[in-house]
Coordinates of N, CA and C in Angstrom, one line a residue:
M1 N -73.1 107.0 -97.4 CA -72.8 106.2 -98.4 C -74.2 106.4 -98.8
T2 N -73.6 105.7 -100.2 CA -75.0 105.7 -101.3 C -75.2 104.2 -101.2
I3 N -76.7 104.0 -101.9 CA -76.8 102.6 -102.0 C -76.2 101.8 -103.4
T4 N -75.6 102.7 -104.2 CA -75.2 102.2 -105.1 C -73.2 101.5 -104.3
D5 N -73.0 102.5 -103.8 CA -71.5 102.1 -103.0 C -72.0 100.7 -101.9
H6 N -72.8 100.7 -101.1 CA -73.3 99.7 -100.3 C -73.5 98.3 -100.9
Q7 N -74.4 98.5 -102.3 CA -74.2 97.2 -103.3 C -72.6 96.9 -103.7
E8 N -71.8 98.2 -104.0 CA -70.3 97.5 -104.5 C -69.8 96.9 -103.1
W9 N -69.7 97.6 -101.9 CA -68.7 96.9 -100.8 C -69.7 95.7 -100.6
L10 N -71.1 95.1 -100.6 CA -71.7 93.9 -100.7 C -71.0 92.6 -101.6
V11 N -70.9 93.7 -102.7 CA -70.5 92.4 -103.5 C -69.3 91.6 -103.4
K12 N -68.3 92.7 -103.3 CA -66.6 92.6 -102.4 C -67.0 91.2 -101.1
F13 N -68.0 91.8 -100.5 CA -67.8 90.7 -99.3 C -67.8 89.6 -99.3
Y14 N -69.5 89.2 -100.4 CA -69.6 87.9 -100.8 C -69.0 87.4 -101.6
Q15 N -67.7 87.6 -102.4 CA -67.5 87.4 -102.9 C -65.6 86.9 -102.4
Q16 N -65.4 87.4 -101.4 CA -64.4 86.8 -100.2 C -65.1 85.9 -99.3
R17 N -66.4 86.0 -99.2 CA -66.7 84.6 -98.4 C -67.5 83.4 -99.2
N18 N -67.0 84.0 -100.4 CA -67.7 82.7 -101.7 C -68.8 82.3 -101.4
W19 N -69.4 83.4 -101.5 CA -71.3 83.5 -101.4 C -71.6 83.7 -102.9
Y20 N -71.1 84.9 -103.6 CA -71.5 85.2 -104.7 C -71.6 84.3 -105.5
Q21 N -71.2 83.4 -105.9 CA -70.8 82.3 -107.4 C -72.5 81.9 -107.2
Y22 N -73.0 81.9 -106.1 CA -74.3 80.8 -105.8 C -75.0 81.6 -107.0
S23 N -76.5 81.1 -107.4 CA -76.9 81.1 -108.5 C -78.3 82.4 -108.4
P24 N -78.6 82.8 -109.1 CA -79.9 83.8 -108.2 C -81.1 83.4 -107.9
F25 N -81.6 82.1 -108.1 CA -82.1 81.1 -107.7 C -81.8 80.8 -106.1
V26 N -80.5 80.4 -105.5 CA -80.1 80.2 -104.5 C -80.2 81.8 -104.1
H27 N -79.6 82.7 -104.5 CA -79.8 84.1 -103.4 C -81.6 84.6 -103.3
L28 N -82.3 84.0 -104.2 CA -83.5 84.4 -103.8 C -84.6 83.3 -102.9
N29 N -83.4 82.3 -102.6 CA -84.2 81.6 -101.5 C -83.5 82.0 -99.7
F30 N -82.5 82.5 -99.9 CA -81.5 83.2 -98.5 C -82.9 84.4 -98.9
L31 N -82.9 85.3 -99.9 CA -84.2 86.6 -99.9 C -85.5 85.9 -99.3
T32 N -86.1 84.7 -99.3 CA -87.5 84.2 -98.7 C -86.7 84.0 -97.4
E33 N -85.8 83.6 -97.0 CA -85.5 83.2 -95.7 C -85.6 84.7 -94.8
E34 N -85.1 85.8 -95.4 CA -84.8 86.4 -94.5 C -86.4 87.3 -94.8
M35 N -87.1 87.0 -95.3 CA -88.7 87.8 -95.3 C -89.3 86.9 -94.1
G36 N -88.7 85.6 -94.4 CA -89.6 85.3 -92.9 C -89.2 85.9 -91.6
E37 N -87.7 86.1 -91.9 CA -86.9 86.5 -90.2 C -87.7 87.8 -90.0
V38 N -88.3 88.9 -91.1 CA -88.6 89.9 -91.1 C -90.3 89.7 -90.9
S39 N -91.0 89.1 -91.1 CA -92.2 88.9 -90.4 C -91.9 88.3 -88.9
R40 N -91.1 87.7 -89.1 CA -91.2 87.0 -87.3 C -90.3 88.6 -86.4
A41 N -90.0 89.2 -86.7 CA -89.7 90.3 -86.2 C -90.9 91.7 -86.1
I42 N -91.3 91.3 -87.3 CA -92.8 92.6 -87.2 C -94.0 92.4 -86.8
R43 N -93.8 90.8 -86.4 CA -94.9 90.2 -85.5 C -94.9 90.1 -83.7
A44 N -93.2 90.0 -83.7 CA -92.7 90.3 -82.3 C -92.6 91.9 -81.7
V45 N -92.9 92.9 -83.0 CA -93.8 94.6 -82.6 C -94.9 94.2 -82.4
E46 N -95.7 93.9 -83.1 CA -97.2 94.4 -83.3 C -97.8 93.2 -82.0
I47 N -97.5 92.2 -81.9 CA -98.5 91.1 -81.3 C -97.4 90.8 -79.9
G48 N -96.3 90.8 -80.1 CA -95.7 90.3 -79.5 C -95.5 88.7 -79.7
R49 N -94.2 88.0 -78.8 CA -94.2 86.4 -79.0 C -94.3 85.9 -77.3
D50 N -95.2 84.8 -77.6 CA -95.5 84.2 -76.4 C -94.8 82.9 -76.4
H51 N -93.1 82.5 -75.6 CA -92.9 81.6 -76.1 C -91.7 81.6 -74.9
P52 N -92.0 80.1 -73.9 CA -91.4 80.1 -72.8 C -89.8 79.7 -73.3
G53 N -89.3 80.0 -74.4 CA -87.9 79.8 -74.0 C -87.3 81.1 -74.6
E54 N -87.8 82.1 -74.5 CA -87.3 83.2 -75.1 C -87.4 84.2 -74.1
K55 N -86.9 85.1 -74.3 CA -86.7 86.0 -73.2 C -87.3 87.3 -73.6
R56 N -88.0 87.9 -72.8 CA -88.9 89.4 -73.2 C -87.7 90.1 -74.2
A57 N -88.4 91.0 -75.1 CA -87.6 91.9 -75.7 C -87.9 93.1 -75.3
T58 N -87.2 94.5 -75.3 CA -87.5 95.2 -75.1 C -87.4 96.2 -76.3
P59 N -88.2 97.2 -76.2 CA -89.0 98.3 -77.3 C -87.4 98.1 -78.2
G60 N -86.5 98.6 -77.9 CA -85.9 98.7 -78.0 C -84.6 97.8 -78.6
E61 N -84.8 96.6 -78.0 CA -84.9 95.4 -79.0 C -84.9 95.2 -79.8
L62 N -86.4 95.0 -79.5 CA -87.3 94.3 -80.7 C -87.2 95.3 -82.3
Q63 N -87.2 97.0 -82.2 CA -87.1 97.6 -83.1 C -85.5 97.3 -83.6
A64 N -84.1 97.0 -83.1 CA -83.0 96.9 -83.4 C -83.3 95.7 -84.6
N65 N -83.7 94.5 -84.3 CA -84.2 93.1 -85.1 C -84.4 93.5 -85.7
L66 N -85.8 94.6 -85.9 CA -86.2 94.5 -87.6 C -85.9 95.5 -88.5
K67 N -84.9 96.1 -87.5 CA -84.0 97.0 -88.4 C -83.0 95.9 -88.9
E68 N -82.7 95.0 -88.4 CA -81.1 93.9 -88.9 C -81.8 93.1 -89.9
E69 N -82.9 92.5 -90.1 CA -83.8 91.7 -90.1 C -84.2 92.3 -92.1
L70 N -84.5 93.7 -91.3 CA -84.5 94.3 -93.2 C -83.6 95.3 -93.7
A71 N -82.6 94.8 -93.2 CA -81.1 95.0 -93.8 C -80.6 94.1 -94.6
D72 N -81.0 92.9 -93.9 CA -80.5 91.7 -94.1 C -81.5 91.1 -95.6
A73 N -83.4 91.4 -95.9 CA -83.4 91.5 -96.6 C -83.0 92.0 -98.3
L74 N -82.8 93.6 -97.6 CA -82.3 94.6 -98.7 C -81.2 93.9 -99.5
D75 N -80.4 93.6 -98.4 CA -78.8 93.2 -98.8 C -79.0 91.4 -100.0
Q76 N -80.0 91.5 -99.7 CA -80.1 90.0 -101.0 C -80.8 90.5 -102.1
V77 N -82.0 91.2 -101.3 CA -81.9 92.3 -102.9 C -81.1 92.7 -104.1
L78 N -80.3 93.2 -103.2 CA -78.7 94.3 -103.6 C -77.7 93.2 -104.2
V79 N -77.8 92.2 -104.1 CA -77.3 90.9 -104.5 C -77.9 90.7 -105.6
I80 N -78.9 90.0 -105.6 CA -79.9 89.4 -107.1 C -79.6 90.6 -108.2
S81 N -79.7 91.8 -107.7 CA -79.9 92.8 -108.7 C -78.0 93.0 -109.4
S82 N -77.5 92.8 -108.5 CA -76.1 92.8 -108.8 C -75.9 91.7 -109.9
L83 N -76.3 90.6 -109.5 CA -75.9 89.0 -110.3 C -76.7 89.7 -111.7
Y84 N -77.6 90.0 -112.0 CA -78.3 90.8 -113.2 C -77.3 92.1 -114.0
D85 N -76.8 92.7 -113.3 CA -76.0 94.0 -113.5 C -76.8 94.8 -113.3
I86 N -77.9 95.2 -112.5 CA -78.8 96.3 -112.5 C -77.9 96.9 -111.0
D87 N -77.7 97.8 -111.5 CA -77.3 98.6 -110.1 C -78.6 99.0 -109.4
A88 N -78.0 99.7 -108.1 CA -79.2 99.6 -106.9 C -80.0 101.2 -107.3
Q89 N -78.9 101.9 -107.8 CA -80.0 103.2 -108.1 C -80.9 103.1 -109.2
D90 N -81.1 102.0 -110.0 CA -81.8 102.1 -111.1 C -82.8 101.9 -110.1
L91 N -83.0 100.9 -109.4 CA -83.7 99.9 -108.5 C -84.6 101.3 -107.8
L92 N -84.1 102.0 -107.5 CA -84.9 103.1 -106.8 C -85.9 104.4 -107.7
Q93 N -84.5 104.2 -109.0 CA -85.6 104.8 -110.3 C -86.4 104.2 -110.9
A94 N -86.2 103.2 -110.8 CA -87.5 102.2 -111.3 C -88.6 102.4 -110.8
S95 N -88.7 102.2 -109.1 CA -89.6 102.3 -108.9 C -90.6 103.4 -108.4
E96 N -89.7 105.0 -108.3 CA -89.9 106.1 -108.7 C -90.9 106.0 -110.0
A97 N -90.3 105.7 -110.8 CA -90.6 106.4 -112.5 C -91.8 105.3 -112.6
K98 N -92.2 104.4 -112.0 CA -93.2 103.0 -111.8 C -94.5 103.8 -111.7
L99 N -94.4 104.0 -110.0 CA -95.3 104.6 -109.3 C -96.1 106.1 -109.6
T100 N -95.2 107.0 -109.9 CA -95.5 107.8 -110.6 C -96.2 108.0 -111.7
R101 N -96.0 106.7 -112.9 CA -96.3 106.8 -114.0 C -98.1 106.5 -113.7
R102 N -98.0 105.4 -112.9 CA -99.5 104.4 -112.6 C -100.0 105.7 -111.8
F103 N -99.9 106.2 -110.7 CA -100.5 106.9 -110.5 C -100.8 108.7 -110.5
E104 N -99.8 109.1 -112.1 CA -100.2 110.2 -112.4 C -101.7 111.1 -112.5
G105 N -101.4 112.3 -112.2 CA -103.0 112.9 -112.1 C -103.3 112.9 -110.6
Q106 N -102.8 111.7 -109.7 CA -104.0 111.6 -108.3 C -102.8 112.1 -107.0
M107 N -101.8 113.2 -107.4 CA -101.1 112.8 -106.3 C -101.1 114.5 -106.7

């Protein structure tokens, strides 16, 4: 599966759930929420969580949770880009072009 294939699948999924029609501002809020969950997952991996109401997670569970939260954040970026008619593949190309220009001659 390519990133563009996933973006197309995701848009259809969101449309079926009636989530796609929300404005980019709402999806930005969802992205912010997901980034908080990424933060929490990284904290758990790096320094742990000392919370009496939580079961201690195994390294595999911590890694799986981080992967899930990163995927959720990526999905929100892909939905937002779709709302602006930006293909996911174009995001990757724009990133490489910007970094290549910015650091030209240093690599």
